[in-house]
Short mmCIF file of the C-alpha atoms (twelve columns), coordinates in Angstrom:
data_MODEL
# 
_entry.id   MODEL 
# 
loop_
_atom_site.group_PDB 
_atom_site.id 
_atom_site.type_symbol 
_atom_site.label_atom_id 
_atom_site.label_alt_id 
_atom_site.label_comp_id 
_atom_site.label_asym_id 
_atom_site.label_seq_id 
_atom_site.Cartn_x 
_atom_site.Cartn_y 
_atom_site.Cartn_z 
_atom_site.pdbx_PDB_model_num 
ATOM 1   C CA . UNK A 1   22.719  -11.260 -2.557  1 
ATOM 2   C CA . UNK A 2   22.413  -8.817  0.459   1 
ATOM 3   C CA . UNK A 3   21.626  -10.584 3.943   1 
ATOM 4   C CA . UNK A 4   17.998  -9.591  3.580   1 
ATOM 5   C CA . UNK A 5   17.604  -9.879  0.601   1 
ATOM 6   C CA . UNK A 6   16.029  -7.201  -2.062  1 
ATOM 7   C CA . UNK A 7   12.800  -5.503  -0.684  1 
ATOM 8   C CA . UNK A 8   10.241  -4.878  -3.113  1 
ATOM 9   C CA . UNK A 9   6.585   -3.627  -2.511  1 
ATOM 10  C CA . UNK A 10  4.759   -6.373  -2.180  1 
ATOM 11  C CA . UNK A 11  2.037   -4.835  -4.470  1 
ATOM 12  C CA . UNK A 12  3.995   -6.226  -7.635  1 
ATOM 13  C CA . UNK A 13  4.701   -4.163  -10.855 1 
ATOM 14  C CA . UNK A 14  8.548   -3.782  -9.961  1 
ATOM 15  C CA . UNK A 15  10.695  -4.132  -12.972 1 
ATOM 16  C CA . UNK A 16  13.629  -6.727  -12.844 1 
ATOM 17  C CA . UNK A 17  16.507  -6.715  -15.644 1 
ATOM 18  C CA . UNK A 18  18.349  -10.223 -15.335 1 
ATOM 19  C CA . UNK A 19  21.391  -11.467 -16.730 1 
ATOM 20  C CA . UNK A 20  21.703  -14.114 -18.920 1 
ATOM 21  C CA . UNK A 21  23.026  -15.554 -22.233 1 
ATOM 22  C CA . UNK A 22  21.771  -17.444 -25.504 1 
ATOM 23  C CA . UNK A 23  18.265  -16.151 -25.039 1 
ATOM 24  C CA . UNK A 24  15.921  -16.197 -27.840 1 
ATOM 25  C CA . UNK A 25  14.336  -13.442 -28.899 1 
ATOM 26  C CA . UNK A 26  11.925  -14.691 -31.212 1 
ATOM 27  C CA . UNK A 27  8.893   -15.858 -29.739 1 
ATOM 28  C CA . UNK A 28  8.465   -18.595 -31.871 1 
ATOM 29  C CA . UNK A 29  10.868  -20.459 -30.704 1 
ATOM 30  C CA . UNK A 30  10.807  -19.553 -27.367 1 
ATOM 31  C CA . UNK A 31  8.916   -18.393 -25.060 1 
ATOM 32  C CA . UNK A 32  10.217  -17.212 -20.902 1 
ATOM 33  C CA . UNK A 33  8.606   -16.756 -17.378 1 
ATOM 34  C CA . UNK A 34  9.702   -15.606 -14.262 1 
ATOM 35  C CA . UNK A 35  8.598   -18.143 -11.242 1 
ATOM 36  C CA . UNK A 36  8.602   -16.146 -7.682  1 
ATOM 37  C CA . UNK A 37  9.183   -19.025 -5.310  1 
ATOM 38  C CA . UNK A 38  8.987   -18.342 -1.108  1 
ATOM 39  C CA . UNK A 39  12.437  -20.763 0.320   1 
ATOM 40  C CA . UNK A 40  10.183  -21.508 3.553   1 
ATOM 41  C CA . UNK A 41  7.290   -23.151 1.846   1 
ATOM 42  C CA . UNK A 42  7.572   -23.659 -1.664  1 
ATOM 43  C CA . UNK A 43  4.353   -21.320 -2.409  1 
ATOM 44  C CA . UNK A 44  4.526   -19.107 -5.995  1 
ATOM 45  C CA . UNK A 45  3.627   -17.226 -9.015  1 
ATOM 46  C CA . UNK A 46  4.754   -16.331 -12.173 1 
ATOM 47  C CA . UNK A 47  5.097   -13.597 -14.840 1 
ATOM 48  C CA . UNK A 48  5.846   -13.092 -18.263 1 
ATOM 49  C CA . UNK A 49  9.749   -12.630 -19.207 1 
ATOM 50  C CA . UNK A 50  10.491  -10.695 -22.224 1 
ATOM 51  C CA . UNK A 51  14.012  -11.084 -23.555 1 
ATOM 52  C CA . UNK A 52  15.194  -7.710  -24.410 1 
ATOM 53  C CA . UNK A 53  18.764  -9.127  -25.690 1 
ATOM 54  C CA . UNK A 54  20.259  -12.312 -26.115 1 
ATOM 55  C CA . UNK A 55  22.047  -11.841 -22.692 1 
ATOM 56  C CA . UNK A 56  19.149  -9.342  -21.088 1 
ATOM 57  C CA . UNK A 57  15.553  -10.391 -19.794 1 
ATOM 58  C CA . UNK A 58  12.784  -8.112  -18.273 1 
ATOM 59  C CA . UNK A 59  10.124  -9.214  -15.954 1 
ATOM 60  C CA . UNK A 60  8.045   -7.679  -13.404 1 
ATOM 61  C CA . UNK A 61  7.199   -9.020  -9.924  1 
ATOM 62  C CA . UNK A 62  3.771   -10.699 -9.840  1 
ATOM 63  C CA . UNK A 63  0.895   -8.796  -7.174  1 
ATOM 64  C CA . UNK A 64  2.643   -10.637 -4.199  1 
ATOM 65  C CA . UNK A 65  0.447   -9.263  -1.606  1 
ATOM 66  C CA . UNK A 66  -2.656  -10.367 -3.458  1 
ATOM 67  C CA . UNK A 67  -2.298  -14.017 -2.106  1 
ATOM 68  C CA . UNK A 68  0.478   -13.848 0.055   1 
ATOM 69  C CA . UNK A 69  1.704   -12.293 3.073   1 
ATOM 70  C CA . UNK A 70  5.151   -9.699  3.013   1 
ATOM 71  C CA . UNK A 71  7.149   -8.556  5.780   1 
ATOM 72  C CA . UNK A 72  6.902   -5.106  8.100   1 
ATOM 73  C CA . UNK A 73  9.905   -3.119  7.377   1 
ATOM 74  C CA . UNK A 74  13.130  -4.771  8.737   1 
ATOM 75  C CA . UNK A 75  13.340  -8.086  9.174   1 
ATOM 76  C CA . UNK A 76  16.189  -10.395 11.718  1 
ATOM 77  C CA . UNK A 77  18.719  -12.616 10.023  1 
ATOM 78  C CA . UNK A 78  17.072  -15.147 12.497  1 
ATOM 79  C CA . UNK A 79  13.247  -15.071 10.908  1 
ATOM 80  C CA . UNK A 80  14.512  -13.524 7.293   1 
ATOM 81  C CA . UNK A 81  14.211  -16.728 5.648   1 
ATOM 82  C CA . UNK A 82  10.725  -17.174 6.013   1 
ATOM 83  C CA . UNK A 83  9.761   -14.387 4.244   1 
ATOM 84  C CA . UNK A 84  12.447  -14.711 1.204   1 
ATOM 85  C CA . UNK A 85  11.476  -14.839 -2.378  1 
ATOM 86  C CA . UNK A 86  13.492  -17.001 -4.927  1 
ATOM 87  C CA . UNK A 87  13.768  -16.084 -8.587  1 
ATOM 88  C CA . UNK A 88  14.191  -18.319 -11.487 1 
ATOM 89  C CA . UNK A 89  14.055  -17.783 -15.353 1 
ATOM 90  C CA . UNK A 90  11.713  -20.535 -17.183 1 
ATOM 91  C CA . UNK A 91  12.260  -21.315 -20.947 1 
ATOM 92  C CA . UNK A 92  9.892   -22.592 -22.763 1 
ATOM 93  C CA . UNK A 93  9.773   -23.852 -26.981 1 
ATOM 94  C CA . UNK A 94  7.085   -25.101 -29.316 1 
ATOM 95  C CA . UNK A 95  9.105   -28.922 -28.376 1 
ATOM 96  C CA . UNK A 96  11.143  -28.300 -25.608 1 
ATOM 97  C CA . UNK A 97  10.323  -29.147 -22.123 1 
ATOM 98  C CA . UNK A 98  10.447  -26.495 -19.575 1 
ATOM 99  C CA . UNK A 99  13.705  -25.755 -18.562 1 
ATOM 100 C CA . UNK A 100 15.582  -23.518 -15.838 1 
ATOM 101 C CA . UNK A 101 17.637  -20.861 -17.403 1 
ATOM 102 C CA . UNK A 102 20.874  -19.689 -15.882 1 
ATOM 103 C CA . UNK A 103 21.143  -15.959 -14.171 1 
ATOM 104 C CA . UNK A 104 24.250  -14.729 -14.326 1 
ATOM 105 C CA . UNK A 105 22.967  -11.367 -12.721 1 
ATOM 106 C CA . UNK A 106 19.543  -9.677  -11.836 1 
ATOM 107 C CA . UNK A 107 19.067  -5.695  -11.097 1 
ATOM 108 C CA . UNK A 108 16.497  -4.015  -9.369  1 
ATOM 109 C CA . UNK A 109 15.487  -0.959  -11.462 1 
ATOM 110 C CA . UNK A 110 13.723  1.096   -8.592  1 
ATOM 111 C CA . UNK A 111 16.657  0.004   -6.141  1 
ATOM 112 C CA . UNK A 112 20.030  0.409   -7.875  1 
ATOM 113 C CA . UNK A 113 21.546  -1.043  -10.427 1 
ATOM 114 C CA . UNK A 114 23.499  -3.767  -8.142  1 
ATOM 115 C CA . UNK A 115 23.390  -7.255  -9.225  1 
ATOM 116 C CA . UNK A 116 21.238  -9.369  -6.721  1 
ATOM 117 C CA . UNK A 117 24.269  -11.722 -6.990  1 
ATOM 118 C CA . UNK A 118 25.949  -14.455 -9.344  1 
ATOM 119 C CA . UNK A 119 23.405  -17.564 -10.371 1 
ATOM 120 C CA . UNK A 120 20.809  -16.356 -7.758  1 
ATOM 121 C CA . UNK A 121 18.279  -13.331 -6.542  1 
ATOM 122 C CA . UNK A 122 16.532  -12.885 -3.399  1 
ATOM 123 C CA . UNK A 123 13.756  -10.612 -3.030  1 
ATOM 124 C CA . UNK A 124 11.868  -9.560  0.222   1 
ATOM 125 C CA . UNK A 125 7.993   -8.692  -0.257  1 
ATOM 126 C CA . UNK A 126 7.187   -5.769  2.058   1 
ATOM 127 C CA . UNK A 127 3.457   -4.757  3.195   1 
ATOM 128 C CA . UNK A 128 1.957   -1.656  2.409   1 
ATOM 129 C CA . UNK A 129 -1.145  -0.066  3.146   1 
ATOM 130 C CA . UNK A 130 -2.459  2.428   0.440   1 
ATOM 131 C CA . UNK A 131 -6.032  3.947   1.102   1 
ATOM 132 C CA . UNK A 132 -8.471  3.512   4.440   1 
ATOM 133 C CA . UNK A 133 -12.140 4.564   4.686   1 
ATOM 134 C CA . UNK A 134 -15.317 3.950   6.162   1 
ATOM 135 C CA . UNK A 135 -16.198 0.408   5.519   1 
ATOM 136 C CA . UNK A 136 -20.094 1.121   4.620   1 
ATOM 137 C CA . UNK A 137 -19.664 4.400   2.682   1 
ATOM 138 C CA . UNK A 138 -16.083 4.485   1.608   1 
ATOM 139 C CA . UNK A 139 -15.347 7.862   2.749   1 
ATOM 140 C CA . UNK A 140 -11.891 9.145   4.375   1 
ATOM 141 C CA . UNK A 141 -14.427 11.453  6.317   1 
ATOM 142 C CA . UNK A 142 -15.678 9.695   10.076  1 
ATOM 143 C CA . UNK A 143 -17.807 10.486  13.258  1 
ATOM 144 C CA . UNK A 144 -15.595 11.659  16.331  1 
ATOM 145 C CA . UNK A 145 -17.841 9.723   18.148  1 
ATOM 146 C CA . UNK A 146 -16.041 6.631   17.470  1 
ATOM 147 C CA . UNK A 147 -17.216 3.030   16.649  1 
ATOM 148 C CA . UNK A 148 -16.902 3.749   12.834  1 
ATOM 149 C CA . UNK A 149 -15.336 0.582   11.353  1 
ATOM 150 C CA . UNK A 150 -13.027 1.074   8.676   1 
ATOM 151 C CA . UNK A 151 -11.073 -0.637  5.826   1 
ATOM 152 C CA . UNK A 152 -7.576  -0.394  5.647   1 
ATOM 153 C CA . UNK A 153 -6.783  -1.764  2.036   1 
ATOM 154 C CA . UNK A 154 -3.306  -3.155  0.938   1 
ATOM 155 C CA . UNK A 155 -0.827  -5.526  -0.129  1 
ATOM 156 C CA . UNK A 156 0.988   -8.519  2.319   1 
ATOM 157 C CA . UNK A 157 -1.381  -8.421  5.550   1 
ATOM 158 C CA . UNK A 158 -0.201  -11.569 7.472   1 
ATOM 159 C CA . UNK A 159 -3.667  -13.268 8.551   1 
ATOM 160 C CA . UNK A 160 -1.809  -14.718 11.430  1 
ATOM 161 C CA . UNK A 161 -0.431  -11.496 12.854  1 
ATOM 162 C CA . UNK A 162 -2.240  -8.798  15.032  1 
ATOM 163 C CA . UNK A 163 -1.679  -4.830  13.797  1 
ATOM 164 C CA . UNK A 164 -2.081  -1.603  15.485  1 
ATOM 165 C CA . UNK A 165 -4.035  1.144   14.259  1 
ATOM 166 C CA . UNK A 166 -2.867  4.450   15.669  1 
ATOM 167 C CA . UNK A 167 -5.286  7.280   15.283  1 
ATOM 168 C CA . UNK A 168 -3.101  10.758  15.646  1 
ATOM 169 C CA . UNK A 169 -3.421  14.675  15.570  1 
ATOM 170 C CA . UNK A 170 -0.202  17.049  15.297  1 
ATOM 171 C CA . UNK A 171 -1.522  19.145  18.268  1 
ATOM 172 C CA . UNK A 172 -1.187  17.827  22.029  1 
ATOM 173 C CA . UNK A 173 -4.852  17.357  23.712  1 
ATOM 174 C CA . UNK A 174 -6.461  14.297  25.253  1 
ATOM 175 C CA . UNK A 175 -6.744  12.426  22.325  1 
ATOM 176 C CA . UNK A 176 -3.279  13.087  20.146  1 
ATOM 177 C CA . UNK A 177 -2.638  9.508   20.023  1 
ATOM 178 C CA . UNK A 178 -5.723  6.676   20.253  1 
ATOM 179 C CA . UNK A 179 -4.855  3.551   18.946  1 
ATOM 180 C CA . UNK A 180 -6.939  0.166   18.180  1 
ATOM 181 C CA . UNK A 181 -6.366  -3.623  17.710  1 
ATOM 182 C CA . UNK A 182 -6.858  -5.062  13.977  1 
ATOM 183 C CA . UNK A 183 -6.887  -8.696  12.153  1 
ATOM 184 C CA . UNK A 184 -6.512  -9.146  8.503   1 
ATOM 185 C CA . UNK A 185 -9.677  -10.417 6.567   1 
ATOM 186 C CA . UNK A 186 -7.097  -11.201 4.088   1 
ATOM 187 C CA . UNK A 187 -3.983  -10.242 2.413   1 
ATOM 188 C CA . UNK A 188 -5.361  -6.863  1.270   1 
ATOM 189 C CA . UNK A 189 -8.409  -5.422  3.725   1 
ATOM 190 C CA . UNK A 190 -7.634  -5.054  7.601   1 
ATOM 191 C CA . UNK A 191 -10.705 -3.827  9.352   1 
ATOM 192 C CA . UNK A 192 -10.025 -1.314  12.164  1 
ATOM 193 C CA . UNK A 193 -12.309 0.317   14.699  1 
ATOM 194 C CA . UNK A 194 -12.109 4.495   15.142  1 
ATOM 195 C CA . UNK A 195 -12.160 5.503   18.294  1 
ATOM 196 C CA . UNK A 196 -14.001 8.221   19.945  1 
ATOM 197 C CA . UNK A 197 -12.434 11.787  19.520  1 
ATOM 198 C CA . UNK A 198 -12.667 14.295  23.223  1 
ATOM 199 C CA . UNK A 199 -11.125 17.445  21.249  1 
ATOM 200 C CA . UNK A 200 -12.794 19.377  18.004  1 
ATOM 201 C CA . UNK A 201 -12.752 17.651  14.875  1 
ATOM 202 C CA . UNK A 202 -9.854  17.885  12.241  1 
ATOM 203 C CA . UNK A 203 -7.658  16.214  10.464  1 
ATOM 204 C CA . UNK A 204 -6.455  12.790  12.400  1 
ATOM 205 C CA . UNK A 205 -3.339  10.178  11.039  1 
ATOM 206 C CA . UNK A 206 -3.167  6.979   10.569  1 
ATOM 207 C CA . UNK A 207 -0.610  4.532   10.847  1 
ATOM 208 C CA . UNK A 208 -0.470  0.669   10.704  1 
ATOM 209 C CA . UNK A 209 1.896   -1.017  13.143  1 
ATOM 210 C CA . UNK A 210 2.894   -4.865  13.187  1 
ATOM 211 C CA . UNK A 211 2.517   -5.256  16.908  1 
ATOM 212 C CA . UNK A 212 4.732   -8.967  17.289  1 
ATOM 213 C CA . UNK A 213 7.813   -6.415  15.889  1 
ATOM 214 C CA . UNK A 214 6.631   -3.383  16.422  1 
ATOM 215 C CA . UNK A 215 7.405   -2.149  12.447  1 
ATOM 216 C CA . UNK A 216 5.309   0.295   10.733  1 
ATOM 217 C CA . UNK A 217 3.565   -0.748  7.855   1 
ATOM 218 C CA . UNK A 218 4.788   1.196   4.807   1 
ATOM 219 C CA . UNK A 219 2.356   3.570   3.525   1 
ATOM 220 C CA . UNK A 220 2.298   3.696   -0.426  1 
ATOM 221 C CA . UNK A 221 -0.130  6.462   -1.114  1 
ATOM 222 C CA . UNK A 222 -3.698  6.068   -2.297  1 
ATOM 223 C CA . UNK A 223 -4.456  4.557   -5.444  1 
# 
């Protein structure tokens, strides 16, 4: 596979197309899953796998970032296996045990169509932030006196990091670029604080920022 392994929203819903052979198409007999497994601590989850062929499966990746926590952007060779997915095709018949099935080759559809490798796929789960809002009413729209505390909402927040909210506004004045400190309730709501606004109101941006790398958060559009 690539050194970093396939990145993937960590959000879930991303179709994978894997490689196999003697798969059974009739669910009768036989019945597959895909099991997501992280190398550094043996956490996963699972999907359905629906054999399109005898020598083609289809899964999709489970909601990652619901439970667990992705990675900011790029990642180091050094830390990259802490964050690395493993993917494995399950097979299992009315009396058959549960059994690993062989992959000769797995491809990304959003990505390309490049095999993840020979016998074995690597996937990287990467945060995103979709939608942020006033914690109380819900609305996008916020006081420019500050103190307003909002919701970022998202996919892959790491509960042990710290992240940066930075508060900006496309023309220079003495507030273009106010920032504040946030910690993940969870994997998918990071509280932030707004701060106070010196110039006339108008439209502000947001971005998230993993402060221990530096890495902006991707921002997946609200929804």
């Amino acid at each position: 596979p690539p050194p970093l392994g396939w990145q993937v929203p960590a959000a879930g819903n991303t179709t994978l197309l894997i490689d196999s052979f003697g798969l059974d198409t009739d669910s009768a007999r036989a019945s597959y899953s895909c099991v997501f497994t992280r190398n550094s601590d043996g956490v996963s989850l699972e999907s359905p796998g629906t054999p399109i062929s005898s020598v083609l499966l289809s899964c999709r990746t489970p909601a990652w970032g619901t439970h667990f926590a992705g990675a900011a952007g790029a990642i180091s060779p050094s830390t990259r296996d802490l964050g690395l997915v493993s993917v494995v095709v399950v097979r299992t018949g009315p009396q058959d045990p549960p059994r690993e099935v062989p992959l000769m080759r797995s491809d990304l559809s959003i990505i390309t169509t490049t095999p993840c490798g020979e016998g074995d796929c690597q996937l990287l789960f990467l945060v995103e932030w979709k939608w942020a809002g006033d914690a109380s009413s819900g609305s996008s729209r916020i006081s420019s006196v500050g103190g307003a505390n909002l919701i970022v909402t998202g996919a892959g927040f790491d509960v042990l990091e710290t992240y940066l909210c930075r508060f900006s506004r496309g023309a220079l004045s003495a507030d273009s670029d106010l920032t504040s400190w946030a910690h993940p309730m969870n994997a998918t709501h990071l509280p932030c604080v707004a701060p106070a606004w010196v110039s006339d109101a108008g439209g502000v941006s947001l971005q998230v920022i993993l402060t221990s790398s530096s890495e902006l958060v991707a921002f997946a559009g609200a929804g």
